[in-house]
mmCIF file of C-alpha atoms in Angstrom:
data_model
loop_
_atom_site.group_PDB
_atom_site.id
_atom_site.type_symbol
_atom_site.label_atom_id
_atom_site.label_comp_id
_atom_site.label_asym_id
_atom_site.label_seq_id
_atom_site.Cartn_x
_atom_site.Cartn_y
_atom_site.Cartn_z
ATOM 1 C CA UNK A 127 -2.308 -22.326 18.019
ATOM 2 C CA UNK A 128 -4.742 -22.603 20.433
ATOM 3 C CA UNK A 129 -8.089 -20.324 20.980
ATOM 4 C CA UNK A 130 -7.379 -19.474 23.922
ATOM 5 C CA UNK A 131 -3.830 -18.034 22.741
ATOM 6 C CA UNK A 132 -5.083 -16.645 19.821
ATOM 7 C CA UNK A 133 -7.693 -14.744 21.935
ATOM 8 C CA UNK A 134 -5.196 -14.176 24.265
ATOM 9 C CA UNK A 135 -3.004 -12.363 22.060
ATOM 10 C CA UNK A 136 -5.203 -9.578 21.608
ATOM 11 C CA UNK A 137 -6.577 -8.928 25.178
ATOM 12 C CA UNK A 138 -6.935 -10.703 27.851
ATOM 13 C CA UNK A 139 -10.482 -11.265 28.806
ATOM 14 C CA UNK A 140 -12.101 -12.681 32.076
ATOM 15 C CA UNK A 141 -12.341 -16.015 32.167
ATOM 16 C CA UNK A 142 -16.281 -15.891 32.033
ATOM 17 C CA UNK A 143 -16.404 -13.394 28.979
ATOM 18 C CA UNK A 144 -14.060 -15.672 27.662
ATOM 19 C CA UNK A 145 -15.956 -18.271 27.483
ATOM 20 C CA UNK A 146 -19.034 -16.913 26.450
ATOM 21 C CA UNK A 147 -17.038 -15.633 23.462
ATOM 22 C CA UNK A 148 -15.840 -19.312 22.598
ATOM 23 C CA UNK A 149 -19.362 -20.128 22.319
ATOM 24 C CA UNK A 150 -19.963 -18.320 18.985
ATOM 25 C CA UNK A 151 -17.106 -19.692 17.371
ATOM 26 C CA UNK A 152 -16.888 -22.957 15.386
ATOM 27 C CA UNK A 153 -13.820 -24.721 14.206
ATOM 28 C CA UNK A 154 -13.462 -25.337 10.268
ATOM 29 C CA UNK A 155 -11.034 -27.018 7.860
ATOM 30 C CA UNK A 156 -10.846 -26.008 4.389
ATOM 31 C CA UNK A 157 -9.003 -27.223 1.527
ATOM 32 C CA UNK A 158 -5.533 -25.627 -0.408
ATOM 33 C CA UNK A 159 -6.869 -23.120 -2.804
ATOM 34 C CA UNK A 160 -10.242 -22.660 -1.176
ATOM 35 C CA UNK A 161 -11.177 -19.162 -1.746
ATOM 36 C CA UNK A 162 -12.394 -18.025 1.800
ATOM 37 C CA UNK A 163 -13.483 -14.279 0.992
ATOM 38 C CA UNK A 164 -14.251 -12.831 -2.598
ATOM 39 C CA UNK A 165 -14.193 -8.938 -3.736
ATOM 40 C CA UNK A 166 -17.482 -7.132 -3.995
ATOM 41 C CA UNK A 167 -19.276 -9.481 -1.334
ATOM 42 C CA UNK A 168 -20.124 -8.598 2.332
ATOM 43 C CA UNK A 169 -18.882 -10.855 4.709
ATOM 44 C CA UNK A 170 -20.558 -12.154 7.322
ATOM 45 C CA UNK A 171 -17.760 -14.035 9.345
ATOM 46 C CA UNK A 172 -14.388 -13.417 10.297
ATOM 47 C CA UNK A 173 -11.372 -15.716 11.078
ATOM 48 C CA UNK A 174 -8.373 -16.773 13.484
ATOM 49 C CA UNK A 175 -5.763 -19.496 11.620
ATOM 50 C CA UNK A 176 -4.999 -22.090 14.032
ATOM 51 C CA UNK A 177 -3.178 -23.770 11.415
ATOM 52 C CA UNK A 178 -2.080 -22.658 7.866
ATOM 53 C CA UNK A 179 -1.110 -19.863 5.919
ATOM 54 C CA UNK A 180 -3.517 -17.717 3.636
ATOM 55 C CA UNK A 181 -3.461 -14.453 1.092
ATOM 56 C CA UNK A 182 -5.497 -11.221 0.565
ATOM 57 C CA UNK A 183 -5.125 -10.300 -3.198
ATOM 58 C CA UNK A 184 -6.785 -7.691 -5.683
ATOM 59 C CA UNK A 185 -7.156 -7.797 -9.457
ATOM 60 C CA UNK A 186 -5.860 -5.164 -11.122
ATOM 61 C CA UNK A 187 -5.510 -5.280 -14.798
ATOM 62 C CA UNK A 188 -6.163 -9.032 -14.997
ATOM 63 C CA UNK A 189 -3.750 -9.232 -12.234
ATOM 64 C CA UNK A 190 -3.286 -10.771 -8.662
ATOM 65 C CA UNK A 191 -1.663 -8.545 -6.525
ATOM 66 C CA UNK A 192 -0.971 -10.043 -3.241
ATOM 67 C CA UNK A 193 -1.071 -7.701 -0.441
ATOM 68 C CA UNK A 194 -0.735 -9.571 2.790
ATOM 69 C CA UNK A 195 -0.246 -12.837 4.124
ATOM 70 C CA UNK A 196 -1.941 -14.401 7.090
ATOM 71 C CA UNK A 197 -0.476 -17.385 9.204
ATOM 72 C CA UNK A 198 -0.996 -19.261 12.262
ATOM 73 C CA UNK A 199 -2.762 -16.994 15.325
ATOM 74 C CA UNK A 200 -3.742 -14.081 12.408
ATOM 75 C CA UNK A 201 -7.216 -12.860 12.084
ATOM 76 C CA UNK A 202 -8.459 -13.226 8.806
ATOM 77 C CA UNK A 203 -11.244 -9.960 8.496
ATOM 78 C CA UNK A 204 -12.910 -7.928 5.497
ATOM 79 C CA UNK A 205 -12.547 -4.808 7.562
ATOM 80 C CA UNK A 206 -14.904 -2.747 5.116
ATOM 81 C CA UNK A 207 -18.006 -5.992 5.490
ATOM 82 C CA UNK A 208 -17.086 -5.744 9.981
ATOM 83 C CA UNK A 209 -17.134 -2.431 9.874
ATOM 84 C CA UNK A 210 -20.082 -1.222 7.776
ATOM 85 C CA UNK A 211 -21.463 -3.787 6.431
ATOM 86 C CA UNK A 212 -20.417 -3.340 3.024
ATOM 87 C CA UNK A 213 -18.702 -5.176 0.478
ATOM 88 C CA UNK A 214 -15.232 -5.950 1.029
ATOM 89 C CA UNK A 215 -12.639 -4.798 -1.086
ATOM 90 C CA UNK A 216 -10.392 -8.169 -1.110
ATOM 91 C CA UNK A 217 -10.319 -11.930 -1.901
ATOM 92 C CA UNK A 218 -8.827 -14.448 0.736
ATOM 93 C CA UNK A 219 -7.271 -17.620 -0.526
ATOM 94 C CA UNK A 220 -5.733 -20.782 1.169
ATOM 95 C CA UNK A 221 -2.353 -21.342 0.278
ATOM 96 C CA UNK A 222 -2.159 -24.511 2.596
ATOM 97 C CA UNK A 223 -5.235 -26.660 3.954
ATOM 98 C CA UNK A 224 -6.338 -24.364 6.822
ATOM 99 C CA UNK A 225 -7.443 -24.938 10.216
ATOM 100 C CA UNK A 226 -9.980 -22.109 11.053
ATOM 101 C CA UNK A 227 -12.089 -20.559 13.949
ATOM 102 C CA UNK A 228 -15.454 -18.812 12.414
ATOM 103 C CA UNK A 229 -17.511 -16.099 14.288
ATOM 104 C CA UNK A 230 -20.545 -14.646 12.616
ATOM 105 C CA UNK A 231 -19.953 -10.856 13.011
ATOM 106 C CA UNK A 232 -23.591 -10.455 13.359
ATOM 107 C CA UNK A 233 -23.241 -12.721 16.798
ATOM 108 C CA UNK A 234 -19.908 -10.813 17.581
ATOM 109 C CA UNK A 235 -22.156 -7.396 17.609
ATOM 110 C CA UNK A 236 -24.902 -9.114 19.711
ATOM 111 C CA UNK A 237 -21.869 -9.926 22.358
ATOM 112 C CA UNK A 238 -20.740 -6.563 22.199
ATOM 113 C CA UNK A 239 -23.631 -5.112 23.593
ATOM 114 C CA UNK A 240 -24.193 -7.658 25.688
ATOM 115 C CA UNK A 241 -20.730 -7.677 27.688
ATOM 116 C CA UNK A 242 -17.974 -4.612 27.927
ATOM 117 C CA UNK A 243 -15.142 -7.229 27.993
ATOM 118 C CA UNK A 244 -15.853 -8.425 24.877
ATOM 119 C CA UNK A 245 -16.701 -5.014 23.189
ATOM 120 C CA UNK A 246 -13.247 -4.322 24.564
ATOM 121 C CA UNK A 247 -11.499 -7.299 23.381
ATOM 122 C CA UNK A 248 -13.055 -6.211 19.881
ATOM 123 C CA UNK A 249 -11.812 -3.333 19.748
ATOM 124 C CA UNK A 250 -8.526 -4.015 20.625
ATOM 125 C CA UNK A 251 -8.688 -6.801 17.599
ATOM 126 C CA UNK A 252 -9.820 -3.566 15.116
ATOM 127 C CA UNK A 253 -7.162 -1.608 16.396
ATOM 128 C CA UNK A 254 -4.533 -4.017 15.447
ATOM 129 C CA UNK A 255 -5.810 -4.931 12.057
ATOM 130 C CA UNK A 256 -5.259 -1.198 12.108
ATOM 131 C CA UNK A 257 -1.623 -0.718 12.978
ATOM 132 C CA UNK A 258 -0.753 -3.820 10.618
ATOM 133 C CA UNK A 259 -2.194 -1.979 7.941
ATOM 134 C CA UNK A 260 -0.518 1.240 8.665
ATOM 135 C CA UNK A 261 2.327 -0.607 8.795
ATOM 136 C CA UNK A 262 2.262 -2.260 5.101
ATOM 137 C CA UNK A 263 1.262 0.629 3.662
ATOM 138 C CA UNK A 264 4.273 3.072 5.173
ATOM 139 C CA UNK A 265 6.421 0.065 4.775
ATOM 140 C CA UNK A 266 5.381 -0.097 0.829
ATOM 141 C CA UNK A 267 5.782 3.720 0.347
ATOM 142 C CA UNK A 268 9.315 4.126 1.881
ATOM 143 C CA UNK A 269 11.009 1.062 1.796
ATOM 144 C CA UNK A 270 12.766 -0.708 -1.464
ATOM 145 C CA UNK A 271 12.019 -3.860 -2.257
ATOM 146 C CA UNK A 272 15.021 -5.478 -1.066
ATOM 147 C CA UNK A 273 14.300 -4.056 2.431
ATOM 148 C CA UNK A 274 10.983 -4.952 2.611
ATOM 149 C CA UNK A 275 12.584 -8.793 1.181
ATOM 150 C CA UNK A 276 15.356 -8.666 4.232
ATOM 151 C CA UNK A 277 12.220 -7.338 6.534
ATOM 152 C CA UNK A 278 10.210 -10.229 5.045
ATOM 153 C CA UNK A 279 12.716 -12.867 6.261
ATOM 154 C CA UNK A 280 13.525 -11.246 9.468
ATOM 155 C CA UNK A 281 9.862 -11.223 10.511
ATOM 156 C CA UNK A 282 8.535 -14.300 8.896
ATOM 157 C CA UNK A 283 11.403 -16.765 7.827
ATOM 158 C CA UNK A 284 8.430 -19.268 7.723
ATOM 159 C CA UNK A 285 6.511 -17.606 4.466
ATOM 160 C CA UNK A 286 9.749 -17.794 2.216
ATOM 161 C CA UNK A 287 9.232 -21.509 3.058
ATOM 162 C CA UNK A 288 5.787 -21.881 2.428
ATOM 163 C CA UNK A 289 4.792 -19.603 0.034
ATOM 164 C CA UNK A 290 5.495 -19.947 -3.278
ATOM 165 C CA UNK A 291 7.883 -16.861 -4.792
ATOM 166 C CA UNK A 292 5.278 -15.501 -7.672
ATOM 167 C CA UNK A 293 3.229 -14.609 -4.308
ATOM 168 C CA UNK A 294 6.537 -13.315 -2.554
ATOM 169 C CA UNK A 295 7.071 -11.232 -5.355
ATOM 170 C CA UNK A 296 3.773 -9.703 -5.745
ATOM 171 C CA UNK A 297 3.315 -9.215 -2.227
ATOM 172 C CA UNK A 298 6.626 -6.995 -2.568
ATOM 173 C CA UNK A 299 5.515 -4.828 -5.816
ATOM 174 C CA UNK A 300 8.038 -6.624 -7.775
ATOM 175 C CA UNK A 301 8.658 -9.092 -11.011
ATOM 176 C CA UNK A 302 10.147 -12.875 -9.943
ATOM 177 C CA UNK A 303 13.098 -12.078 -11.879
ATOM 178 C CA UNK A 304 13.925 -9.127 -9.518
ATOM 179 C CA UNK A 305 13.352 -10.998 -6.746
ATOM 180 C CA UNK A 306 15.739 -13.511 -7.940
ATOM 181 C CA UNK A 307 18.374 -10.665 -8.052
ATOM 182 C CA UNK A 308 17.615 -9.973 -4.528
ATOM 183 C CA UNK A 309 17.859 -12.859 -3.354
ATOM 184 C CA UNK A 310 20.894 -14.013 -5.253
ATOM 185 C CA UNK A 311 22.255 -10.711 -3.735
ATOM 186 C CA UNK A 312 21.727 -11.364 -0.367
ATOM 187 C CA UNK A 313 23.423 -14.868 -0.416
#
């Protein structure tokens, strides 16, 4: 994906604010199994994939638990570190080589005062980082597993071909054995 289209996506901004916006931002590539964001640390960038697919995960109990999955055109964000400034409550790895745009946040709040566009266009990003959130969480406390599996491969056929199944199966509360079941039930 493109900037522009990625920036696009969330709201459309005047050319000019636009522009000035592209300014802060830097393309990087990073390597398969780079760790991009780490629990306990405050963040000082965020993200848009322009190519490649990524996970949030927690430890619990000597544990990964995968909790979302990022692809091309998603905005990769600590919201606790953007928000407050405080230590971010997730890790981030690269599950494929990733193409990246970086902004510092601290630049992103400089442009926010600076231009109403922009402050706009940011909080229209927060807002959905918001709803997707909502979303997994309602979708994780009413939904069985096999739903959420069929949901999975409704929304995002590409993931069950690029990520590996351990991750699928975390990501859906669930043991790889059970998720073979579901599969095997759905064929």
């Amino acid at each position: 994906m493109t900037l522009d289209e990625i920036l696009d996506q969330i709201w459309a901004l005047p050319e000019e604010s636009k522009q000035e916006l592209k300014k802060h931002m830097v393309q990087i590539n990073l390597p398969k199994g780079y760790n991009l964001m780490s629990i306990d640390k405050v963040e000082t960038s965020f993200y848009f994939i322009k190519k490649g697919i990524v996970r949030a995960y927690v430890l619990q109990d000597g544990n990964e638990i995968t909790f979302w999955f990022g692809k091309e055109g998603n905005t990769i964000i600590s919201m606790r570190s953007y928000v407050e400034n405080k230590p971010g409550y997730e890790n981030i790895e690269l599950l494929e080589p990733c193409e990246l745009y970086e902004v510092k946040i601290e630049s992103l709040r400089k442009l926010y005062k600076e231009n109403i566009h922009i402050a706009n266009w940011g909080r229209r990003m927060a807002e959905q980082e918001l709803i997707k959130t909502e979303e997994r969480l309602i979708s994780r406390q009413v939904r069985a597993a096999g739903e959420r599996y069929k949901d999975l491969m409704k929304q995002h056929p590409e993931f069950l071909q690029r990520i590996q199944l351990g991750y699928i199966a975390s990501y859906l509360g669930i043991t790889q054995v059970s998720l073979s079941r579901i599969r095997a039930e759905i064929k």
